[in-house]
Amino acid sequence: MPGKHLARWTLSWFASALSFLLAALALAVPFAPAPGAWLEGRGLALVHLLALGWLSQMMIGASLQFLPVLLARPLPWPWLSPLSLALTGVGTILLALGFIGLEGGGTGLLALAPLPLGAGLGLFLLMAGGTLLPAGGWRDDAGRPVLLALAALILTFASGGGMALAGTGGPVAISPEALPFHVGLGVAGWLGLATAGVSYRLFAMFLIAPDGGGRLRRITAGAALCLTGLLTLGLGLAGHWPAPGWLLPAAMICASVTAGLYIADIAQVWRSRRRARPEVNMRMTRPALAFLALAALLAPVAAIDGRFAEAAVFAALVGWLSGLTLAQMVKITSFLTWIQVFSPRIGKQKLPQVHELVDDAACRRWLGLWFAGAALGTAALLAEHAQGLRLAFAVLLVAALGIAREVRAIRRLAHLSFAARPPVLPPLFLPQLRMDPT
Amino acid sequence: MSQPPTHDLDVRPLLAAGEQPFDRILETVSALPPGAALRLIAPFEPAPLYNVLARKGFDHRTSQRGDGDWEVLFTPKAHPPPEAGLAPGSNPEAMFWPEPAQSLDLTGLAPPEPMVRILGALEEMVPGAVLFALLEREPMFLFPELSARGHEWAGNHAADRASYRILIRRGHGE
Ligand code: HEM
């Protein structure tokens, strides 16, 4: 039936992702490696719990919800969603355990993890590609970066899987020389471009701004294409031919240019908004974009001097992508909860407004603390200060717990007066078996 | 068979005031509900428009009036070009529905406000009455609620995709 567009598993994706975030941060406080030692097992485990468990699962959950809404086209095979969720979750845990095994205990799990992970990501690619391609996504300003991101996800998985199997010496093994290209494709390609593409539409909607687009977005897409192309070339050469020395710096300059164009574009959307006072999710998006700018400045330097790489990746993953995701998660959860609970009652009784479900001041406080932690962590990595980095993870953990508590309060409609709350609340994060009794 | 709803536009006062009517005509056409026709009255035969509106999916029938002015009826083609087609889930008989009893301009509102206004307005209307609404984007969260409440709808994007038009006929439910 057309019209069933409230993706049922979105909040389950969010809940799983949030659990990965909290687990990764809780482990990072005691176990985070010192600056410069992140390529050891523990560091790799933490990075992938954040990149795959937290950020990728959030991105997948949000895409499965919003691609159909933004492209006005239903998701093919939506029942694959819970399967994909379970497989990516299990795969991420196995990968993390496999990385820890690198410090002693064998690498068996590292060779196993790519199976469930690949299956889970593959199912997502099937659903997302099955929405974007028939809708002519490459002709759309927001569709182009998302399609590039999906291609980058395939290459990230292939290169990561290949490196994971490097120890086994199998035929699909990829040389560790691929590492910087794997990181670039994962952070800038998959997570970065997908976030940018989805944000074009969402930000215009949240700010009530014209859905701009046009020339600037086409130029940005060109820079993004150049970025993914150079990273792919580097990946292809790794282990076979020595990559020319200019390749990685050139790719990182492309990344910075793409980021700069994107920020200029979003600044334009911000200025043309019709909502005089943007809501907390959009106001707290500005510090996240400042971290993107910082990462974009660090990236070309990191390509030449590896000491800056950890700080650049941290600023991008924690400051920009996680900060932005946390801010939007509050808004999206309140919106979906409102629709779920109140849409059957519209026009029949007086209803609370969406923003009444959210405690703005609390969200601002926790998000502010998140960005403080992200700034501290970036500085500690630049200054190679191990204690500072631990402290930063502790700050981030407290902030994430605060935001998780807010999300729970939103789902429980805790900020509404007792009278305004419905007698029966929807499940916290599992899908409702029947949407409504009619 | 009943006639599709027809909107009238008389451009003679505009021309008398020395203004170009072309933009106004295109604006009116863009804001037409799906399936609706346009009756244009002009002091000369507006031949250049025929091609423009044919591309937007309209046939024309021209006649000269008693007073010497021209009247052209633009009706949607039976098989309109794809971009003028109705969104999936639309009721194909919408062009035979009565004239909208109410129309709402909901551009510039943040979700879920457009949905709240539409469902609120429908509650006030009599069964069978038709509501027209102009929106900024396809209201994907509205559709399940319309079906749950037994209302019928037909909608599509304007040719430039900058807005979305929807006709909703109130159902006979409670
Ligand atoms: C969103 C996707 C991903 C992102 C953002 C990402 C990011 C990263 C980063 C930043 C590093 C360097 C870690 C450090 O410096 O401590 C890394 C290394 C690595 N990643 Fe990923 N990764 C992703 C997906 C994957 C997947 C799916 C696999 C395996 C199936 C994988 C396997 C590896 C391996 C084996 C290394 C270590 C390579 C070496 O040290 O030789 N990654 N990744």
XYZ file of C-alpha atoms and ligand atoms in Angstrom:
655
model
C 0.000 0.000 0.000
C 1.409 3.404 -0.843
C 1.724 5.690 2.114
C 3.307 3.383 4.691
C 6.427 5.459 4.987
C 7.116 5.549 8.670
C 10.077 3.183 8.617
C 9.368 0.849 11.499
C 12.908 0.009 12.503
C 14.414 3.523 12.586
C 14.367 3.822 16.358
C 15.809 0.332 16.745
C 18.769 1.416 14.583
C 19.138 4.544 16.718
C 19.008 2.542 19.972
C 21.588 0.048 18.752
C 23.861 2.831 17.515
C 23.568 4.725 20.783
C 24.480 1.562 22.706
C 27.620 1.218 20.583
C 28.520 4.849 21.301
C 28.095 4.459 25.051
C 29.992 1.154 25.084
C 32.878 2.574 23.024
C 33.212 5.636 25.255
C 32.950 3.605 28.455
C 35.764 1.370 27.172
C 37.815 4.333 25.960
C 38.022 5.974 29.383
C 40.158 3.179 30.912
C 41.612 1.614 27.753
C 42.196 4.388 25.187
C 45.708 4.093 23.736
C 48.051 7.016 24.073
C 48.314 9.455 21.142
C 50.428 7.862 18.423
C 49.459 4.294 19.400
C 46.034 4.052 17.801
C 47.065 1.451 15.236
C 47.311 -1.185 17.962
C 44.447 -3.600 18.563
C 42.583 -1.637 21.247
C 42.699 1.564 19.234
C 41.419 -0.139 16.080
C 38.628 -1.760 18.109
C 37.530 1.593 19.546
C 37.715 3.364 16.177
C 35.506 0.750 14.524
C 33.001 0.589 17.383
C 32.549 4.319 16.772
C 32.735 4.328 12.968
C 30.675 1.211 12.255
C 28.625 0.596 15.399
C 27.695 4.156 16.225
C 28.047 6.380 13.129
C 27.325 3.886 10.349
C 24.322 2.401 12.106
C 22.925 5.890 12.765
C 23.509 6.826 9.143
C 21.841 3.650 7.886
C 18.835 4.042 10.203
C 18.376 7.678 9.211
C 18.796 6.932 5.473
C 16.242 4.138 5.525
C 13.838 6.572 7.175
C 14.500 9.643 5.069
C 15.523 8.466 1.591
C 11.929 7.351 0.903
C 10.544 10.576 2.363
C 12.964 12.847 0.505
C 12.726 11.003 -2.809
C 8.975 10.359 -2.464
C 9.520 6.718 -3.259
C 8.950 3.681 -1.039
C 11.838 1.544 0.141
C 12.094 -1.772 -1.666
C 12.125 -4.793 0.677
C 11.820 -2.834 3.966
C 11.747 -6.132 5.891
C 15.482 -6.492 5.202
C 16.062 -3.648 7.656
C 16.028 -5.676 10.926
C 18.193 -8.339 9.315
C 20.726 -5.726 8.240
C 20.636 -4.234 11.737
C 21.379 -7.570 13.408
C 24.159 -8.481 10.953
C 25.974 -5.137 11.121
C 25.712 -5.222 14.925
C 27.147 -8.730 15.236
C 29.786 -8.025 12.577
C 30.977 -4.893 14.366
C 31.315 -6.730 17.671
C 33.275 -9.546 16.016
C 35.530 -7.029 14.271
C 36.245 -5.240 17.554
C 36.986 -8.548 19.308
C 39.181 -9.532 16.371
C 41.191 -6.313 16.686
C 41.647 -6.911 20.409
C 42.879 -10.401 19.498
C 45.742 -8.726 17.618
C 47.280 -7.915 21.000
C 47.513 -11.646 21.718
C 44.936 -14.385 21.417
C 44.734 -14.974 17.706
C 43.104 -13.313 14.732
C 40.407 -15.871 13.944
C 37.548 -13.457 14.626
C 39.152 -10.805 12.456
C 38.866 -13.151 9.494
C 35.278 -14.043 10.408
C 33.911 -10.533 11.015
C 33.795 -9.425 7.352
C 31.111 -12.084 6.649
C 28.227 -10.758 8.784
C 29.428 -7.189 8.294
C 29.447 -7.541 4.520
C 26.039 -9.196 4.512
C 24.522 -6.489 6.710
C 26.011 -3.604 4.725
C 25.051 -5.364 1.484
C 21.404 -5.547 2.503
C 21.467 -1.848 3.309
C 23.072 -1.095 -0.074
C 20.313 -3.087 -1.757
C 17.585 -1.059 -0.066
C 19.259 2.349 -0.456
C 20.385 1.709 -4.034
C 16.957 0.291 -4.838
C 15.419 3.616 -3.788
C 18.014 5.971 -5.271
C 18.700 4.398 -8.661
C 15.093 4.041 -9.933
C 14.414 7.580 -8.666
C 17.258 8.871 -10.852
C 19.262 9.862 -7.776
C 22.301 10.951 -9.808
C 20.242 13.777 -11.310
C 19.440 15.092 -7.838
C 21.681 17.487 -5.889
C 21.231 15.508 -2.686
C 21.224 12.130 -4.411
C 24.669 12.526 -6.012
C 26.706 12.704 -2.781
C 24.675 9.873 -1.280
C 25.361 7.645 -4.303
C 29.065 8.470 -4.092
C 28.904 7.634 -0.388
C 27.398 4.220 -1.149
C 30.211 3.527 -3.603
C 32.741 4.625 -0.960
C 31.100 2.286 1.566
C 31.669 -0.662 -0.776
C 35.327 0.302 -1.187
C 35.779 0.920 2.551
C 34.421 -2.510 3.283
C 36.498 -4.146 0.557
C 39.726 -2.493 1.707
C 39.014 -3.051 5.416
C 38.065 -6.664 4.803
C 41.135 -7.145 2.651
C 43.412 -5.736 5.345
C 41.676 -7.860 7.984
C 42.542 -10.907 5.906
C 46.105 -9.688 5.262
C 47.376 -11.852 8.132
C 45.808 -14.952 6.602
C 47.674 -14.442 3.333
C 44.575 -15.362 1.346
C 43.925 -14.301 -2.228
C 41.750 -11.311 -1.261
C 44.296 -9.909 1.183
C 45.156 -6.232 0.740
C 48.438 -4.696 1.781
C 48.417 -2.360 4.803
C 49.661 0.349 2.427
C 45.971 0.786 1.658
C 45.365 2.130 5.181
C 45.210 5.896 4.462
C 42.905 5.292 1.496
C 40.694 3.032 3.632
C 40.464 5.762 6.268
C 39.737 8.458 3.677
C 37.044 6.407 1.962
C 35.457 5.462 5.296
C 35.474 8.862 7.006
C 35.241 11.391 4.158
C 33.712 9.150 1.486
C 31.078 7.035 3.151
C 30.227 8.856 6.404
C 31.048 12.378 5.238
C 29.332 12.416 1.859
C 26.265 10.548 3.116
C 25.904 13.058 5.953
C 26.323 15.977 3.553
C 23.771 14.619 1.073
C 21.087 13.931 3.654
C 21.767 17.248 5.401
C 20.994 19.349 2.290
C 17.326 18.373 2.460
C 16.970 18.035 6.215
C 18.540 21.407 6.970
C 16.333 23.177 4.414
C 13.322 21.536 6.041
C 14.343 22.338 9.629
C 15.281 25.945 8.810
C 12.348 26.497 6.449
C 14.724 27.595 3.732
C 14.388 27.206 -0.035
C 15.840 23.878 -1.076
C 18.602 25.777 -2.883
C 20.778 23.446 -4.875
C 22.033 24.566 -8.234
C 25.543 25.363 -9.333
C 27.356 25.283 -5.996
C 26.023 21.800 -5.275
C 27.108 20.536 -8.676
C 30.628 21.931 -8.150
C 30.727 20.342 -4.676
C 29.688 17.012 -6.183
C 32.506 17.395 -8.721
C 35.050 17.913 -5.948
C 33.605 14.909 -4.095
C 33.916 12.804 -7.241
C 37.560 13.862 -7.562
C 38.116 12.928 -3.902
C 36.596 9.450 -4.210
C 38.373 8.906 -7.531
C 41.831 9.680 -6.110
C 41.223 7.556 -3.000
C 40.053 4.661 -5.174
C 43.167 4.994 -7.322
C 45.330 4.863 -4.197
C 43.520 1.754 -3.061
C 43.977 0.096 -6.434
C 47.724 0.789 -6.456
C 48.344 -0.284 -2.837
C 50.573 -3.328 -2.641
C 51.049 -3.572 -6.408
C 52.782 -0.373 -7.403
C 54.245 2.297 -5.172
C 51.657 5.075 -5.039
C 53.059 8.390 -6.301
C 53.874 10.711 -3.421
C 51.424 13.372 -4.532
C 48.409 11.085 -4.534
C 47.403 11.214 -0.872
C 48.054 14.975 -0.455
C 46.052 15.636 -3.635
C 43.158 13.545 -2.325
C 43.238 15.374 1.005
C 43.231 18.747 -0.763
C 40.150 17.559 -2.657
C 38.600 16.631 0.694
C 39.286 20.116 2.061
C 37.886 21.801 -1.036
C 34.741 19.632 -0.873
C 34.307 20.506 2.804
C 34.804 24.225 2.145
C 32.246 24.285 -0.670
C 29.782 22.321 1.437
C 30.158 24.692 4.397
C 29.656 27.707 2.110
C 26.510 26.076 0.755
C 25.069 25.371 4.220
C 25.928 28.932 5.310
C 23.844 30.136 2.367
C 20.921 27.910 3.394
C 21.271 29.270 6.931
C 21.126 32.886 5.717
C 18.094 32.300 3.499
C 16.083 30.627 6.262
C 12.590 31.797 7.123
C 12.666 30.496 10.689
C 13.860 33.510 12.662
C 15.159 31.496 15.607
C 16.404 28.052 14.600
C 15.755 25.182 16.974
C 18.397 23.648 19.200
C 19.328 20.915 16.703
C 20.284 23.498 14.091
C 21.980 25.900 16.488
C 24.127 23.038 17.767
C 24.945 22.061 14.195
C 27.197 25.110 13.916
C 29.924 23.835 16.291
C 29.788 20.501 14.438
C 30.506 22.314 11.168
C 33.354 24.176 12.870
C 34.911 20.764 13.573
C 34.453 19.871 9.917
C 36.367 23.031 9.028
C 39.096 22.084 11.495
C 39.348 18.555 10.096
C 39.486 20.007 6.581
C 42.423 22.214 7.600
C 44.245 19.312 9.256
C 43.681 16.779 6.443
C 46.281 18.051 3.905
C 48.838 18.480 6.708
C 48.107 14.941 7.926
C 48.823 13.563 4.452
C 52.370 14.877 4.724
C 53.032 14.527 8.452
C 51.275 11.463 9.928
C 51.318 12.928 13.448
C 48.325 15.046 12.524
C 46.290 12.134 11.133
C 44.867 10.983 14.457
C 43.740 14.494 15.354
C 42.138 15.006 11.917
C 40.251 11.702 12.123
C 39.175 12.451 15.701
C 37.934 15.952 14.840
C 35.938 14.502 11.926
C 34.499 11.422 13.637
C 33.847 12.855 17.098
C 33.473 16.614 16.615
C 31.777 16.854 13.243
C 29.968 13.579 12.482
C 29.070 12.510 16.025
C 28.174 16.041 17.157
C 25.941 16.599 14.169
C 24.335 13.174 14.517
C 23.606 13.658 18.219
C 22.030 17.071 17.575
C 19.820 15.790 14.767
C 18.957 12.587 16.630
C 17.145 14.619 19.274
C 15.075 16.383 16.633
C 14.331 13.319 14.528
C 13.336 11.243 17.539
C 10.958 13.937 18.779
C 9.422 14.319 15.325
C 8.912 10.589 14.758
C 7.549 10.154 18.279
C 5.087 12.970 17.762
C 3.894 11.493 14.462
C 3.602 8.039 15.983
C 1.659 9.141 19.056
C -0.334 12.122 17.936
C -1.094 11.905 14.218
C -4.196 9.715 14.770
C -5.527 12.479 17.054
C -4.958 15.524 14.851
C -8.095 17.612 14.465
C -9.856 15.679 17.200
C -8.309 17.199 20.312
C -5.819 19.849 21.294
C -2.308 18.508 20.840
C 1.105 19.519 22.171
C 3.634 20.874 19.665
C 6.641 18.802 18.628
C 9.110 21.035 20.480
C 7.237 20.524 23.744
C 8.530 16.946 23.714
C 12.105 18.250 24.044
C 13.892 19.974 26.898
C 15.861 22.499 24.847
C 18.035 23.743 27.677
C 19.122 20.247 28.683
C 19.933 19.325 25.066
C 21.966 22.473 24.621
C 23.884 21.747 27.803
C 24.744 18.123 26.918
C 25.601 18.952 23.315
C 27.759 21.824 24.511
C 29.595 19.430 26.805
C 30.029 17.013 23.867
C 31.746 19.685 21.785
C 33.938 20.673 24.743
C 35.045 17.031 25.017
C 35.690 16.870 21.278
C 37.821 20.034 21.416
C 39.780 18.702 24.386
C 40.393 15.363 22.645
C 41.589 16.996 19.429
C 43.934 19.249 21.380
C 45.269 16.291 23.415
C 46.027 14.328 20.235
C 47.809 17.333 18.712
C 49.801 17.861 21.919
C 50.356 14.069 22.346
C 48.970 14.277 25.873
C 47.691 10.847 27.019
C 45.940 12.011 30.222
C 44.161 14.804 28.365
C 42.808 12.272 25.877
C 41.448 10.055 28.701
C 39.814 13.065 30.290
C 38.255 13.990 26.938
C 36.687 10.531 26.646
C 35.294 10.879 30.174
C 33.705 14.222 29.243
C 32.294 12.709 26.037
C 30.858 9.773 27.995
C 29.038 12.058 30.433
C 27.655 14.140 27.555
C 26.504 11.043 25.643
C 24.778 9.672 28.764
C 22.989 13.002 29.177
C 21.789 12.986 25.570
C 20.719 9.334 25.806
C 18.681 10.241 28.870
C 17.045 13.099 26.926
C 16.189 10.778 24.031
C 14.594 8.378 26.476
C 12.587 11.233 28.013
C 11.397 12.210 24.524
C 10.260 8.646 23.798
C 8.460 8.515 27.159
C 6.878 11.965 26.555
C 8.289 12.806 29.972
C 8.293 16.571 29.397
C 4.542 16.718 28.765
C 2.026 17.237 31.532
C 0.326 14.062 32.669
C -2.937 15.127 31.025
C -1.308 15.632 27.631
C 0.216 12.142 27.616
C -1.664 9.312 25.934
C -2.744 6.419 28.163
C -0.558 3.927 26.299
C 2.965 4.822 25.206
C 4.602 3.275 22.145
C 7.475 0.816 22.751
C 10.739 2.538 23.609
C 12.611 1.486 20.483
C 11.023 -1.663 19.065
C 8.478 -1.329 16.271
C 4.835 -1.274 17.201
C 3.130 -4.423 16.026
C 0.026 -2.544 14.925
C 0.330 1.171 14.278
C -3.174 2.065 15.429
C -6.404 0.268 16.112
C -8.407 1.695 13.189
C -19.766 12.408 -17.255
C -19.168 15.593 -15.301
C -16.805 18.319 -16.404
C -13.455 18.781 -14.663
C -13.345 21.821 -12.355
C -12.486 24.938 -14.338
C -10.641 28.046 -13.198
C -11.204 31.336 -15.007
C -8.527 33.857 -15.799
C -9.384 37.060 -17.612
C -6.214 38.831 -18.705
C -7.955 41.794 -20.344
C -7.690 44.024 -17.231
C -3.985 43.225 -16.989
C -3.382 44.119 -20.618
C -5.452 47.272 -20.260
C -3.154 48.221 -17.359
C -0.175 47.730 -19.660
C 1.141 44.590 -17.931
C 2.485 41.383 -19.452
C 0.031 38.574 -18.689
C 2.399 35.693 -19.456
C 3.834 35.222 -15.954
C 0.425 35.454 -14.375
C -0.904 32.767 -16.690
C 1.960 30.395 -15.880
C 1.551 31.056 -12.174
C -2.135 30.236 -12.381
C -1.405 27.043 -14.291
C 1.222 25.959 -11.748
C -1.232 26.417 -8.901
C -4.063 24.502 -10.605
C -5.180 21.462 -8.663
C -4.426 18.194 -10.463
C -6.971 17.514 -13.190
C -8.358 21.063 -13.267
C -8.861 23.073 -16.449
C -8.207 26.757 -17.161
C -10.499 29.079 -19.117
C -8.492 32.019 -20.429
C -10.103 35.175 -21.791
C -7.960 37.536 -23.868
C -8.480 40.298 -26.414
C -6.412 38.379 -29.029
C -5.798 34.736 -29.795
C -2.975 33.683 -27.413
C -1.390 31.338 -29.968
C 2.146 31.357 -28.414
C 0.704 29.804 -25.272
C -0.535 26.683 -27.020
C 2.893 25.120 -27.307
C 3.989 26.171 -23.850
C 0.945 24.660 -22.182
C 0.970 21.581 -24.410
C 4.376 20.832 -22.926
C 2.817 21.130 -19.490
C 0.187 18.585 -20.491
C -2.763 20.703 -21.629
C -4.937 20.495 -24.758
C -6.671 23.662 -25.953
C -9.985 24.557 -27.571
C -10.306 28.086 -28.922
C -13.449 30.046 -29.707
C -14.147 33.675 -30.528
C -16.745 35.297 -28.340
C -19.617 37.511 -29.383
C -17.727 40.615 -28.232
C -14.777 39.763 -30.494
C -12.506 38.629 -27.668
C -11.071 35.117 -27.457
C -11.779 32.341 -25.062
C -9.472 29.340 -24.766
C -10.211 26.297 -22.648
C -7.041 24.460 -21.584
C -7.877 20.955 -20.357
C -5.420 18.375 -19.030
C -4.571 15.771 -21.626
C -5.991 12.308 -21.133
C -2.455 10.907 -21.122
C -0.392 13.735 -19.689
C 3.389 13.692 -19.924
C 4.972 11.833 -17.009
C 5.999 14.889 -14.991
C 2.404 16.089 -14.908
C 1.202 12.644 -13.805
C -0.320 12.005 -10.430
C 1.767 10.609 -7.601
C 1.307 6.885 -6.883
C -1.630 6.325 -4.558
C -3.610 9.215 -6.072
C -7.243 8.660 -6.882
C -7.447 8.841 -10.703
C -11.015 10.149 -10.606
C -10.002 13.338 -8.814
C -10.641 15.416 -11.923
C -14.336 14.690 -11.567
C -14.527 15.771 -7.954
C -16.442 18.960 -7.108
C -14.653 22.322 -6.915
C -12.562 22.607 -3.745
C -14.621 24.051 -0.914
C -11.465 25.345 0.730
C -7.892 25.912 -0.290
C -4.859 26.238 1.942
C -1.443 27.698 1.144
C 0.884 25.764 3.457
C 4.209 26.798 1.978
C 6.681 28.123 4.520
C 5.454 25.898 7.346
C 7.695 23.337 9.035
C 6.520 19.736 9.297
C 4.262 18.542 10.873
C 2.325 21.835 10.728
C 1.010 21.354 7.135
C -0.347 17.956 8.116
C -1.970 19.380 11.246
C -3.704 22.132 9.257
C -4.924 19.753 6.552
C -6.339 17.140 8.912
C -7.833 19.878 11.097
C -9.557 21.510 8.111
C -10.914 18.147 6.913
C -12.510 17.532 10.303
C -14.552 20.725 9.824
C -15.740 19.837 6.320
C -18.786 17.834 5.270
C -18.255 14.350 3.814
C -17.624 14.500 0.067
C -16.297 18.071 0.175
C -12.889 18.715 -1.395
C -9.879 20.513 0.052
C -6.999 21.877 -2.029
C -3.597 22.485 -0.471
C -0.326 23.880 -1.788
C 2.743 22.468 -0.031
C 6.508 22.738 -0.252
C 7.129 18.973 -0.462
C 5.267 15.734 -0.814
C 3.575 15.102 2.567
C 4.720 11.511 3.035
C 3.638 11.330 6.674
C 0.143 12.556 5.790
C -0.772 9.763 3.375
C -1.063 6.899 5.898
C -3.229 9.134 8.072
C -5.501 10.035 5.129
C -6.061 6.362 4.310
C -6.603 5.504 7.974
C -9.334 8.159 8.132
C -10.949 7.098 4.868
C -10.155 10.283 2.901
C -9.184 10.098 -0.785
C -6.502 12.203 -2.371
C -4.692 13.036 -5.585
C -1.484 15.013 -5.738
C 1.533 15.846 -7.840
C 4.572 18.058 -8.010
C 4.455 21.313 -9.939
C 6.501 21.028 -13.137
C 9.504 22.785 -11.523
C 9.205 20.497 -8.456
C 9.292 23.560 -6.176
C 5.822 22.847 -4.803
C 3.335 20.053 -4.397
C -0.410 20.291 -4.980
C -2.919 17.999 -3.382
C -6.689 17.558 -3.566
C -8.344 15.675 -0.728
C -11.942 14.530 -0.647
C -13.297 14.092 2.832
C -14.392 10.524 3.500
C -17.691 9.445 4.946
C -16.138 8.177 8.191
C -16.963 9.654 11.587
C 32.661 3.372 8.283
C 33.522 2.574 7.958
C 34.968 2.563 8.438
C 35.715 3.592 8.891
C 35.309 5.045 9.054
C 37.014 3.043 9.201
C 38.062 3.776 9.708
C 39.302 3.267 9.979
C 40.352 4.012 10.571
C 40.239 5.474 11.002
C 41.428 3.192 10.670
C 42.775 3.581 11.257
C 42.650 3.350 12.713
C 43.685 3.989 13.550
O 44.458 4.829 13.094
O 43.667 3.646 14.746
C 41.055 1.911 10.145
C 41.873 0.810 10.075
C 41.439 -0.446 9.733
N 40.158 -0.807 9.350
Fe 38.589 0.421 9.161
N 37.003 1.702 8.947
C 35.769 1.370 8.488
C 35.318 0.120 8.127
C 36.089 -1.028 8.190
C 35.622 -2.347 7.883
C 34.211 -2.656 7.416
C 36.672 -3.197 8.079
C 36.743 -4.678 7.943
C 35.844 -5.457 7.508
C 37.779 -2.410 8.509
C 39.042 -2.910 8.783
C 40.141 -2.162 9.133
C 41.450 -2.712 9.385
C 41.866 -4.182 9.250
C 42.275 -1.628 9.760
C 43.743 -1.693 10.175
C 44.672 -1.715 9.049
C 46.109 -1.816 9.508
O 46.461 -1.274 10.546
O 46.850 -2.468 8.806
N 37.410 -1.095 8.576
N 39.731 1.983 9.730
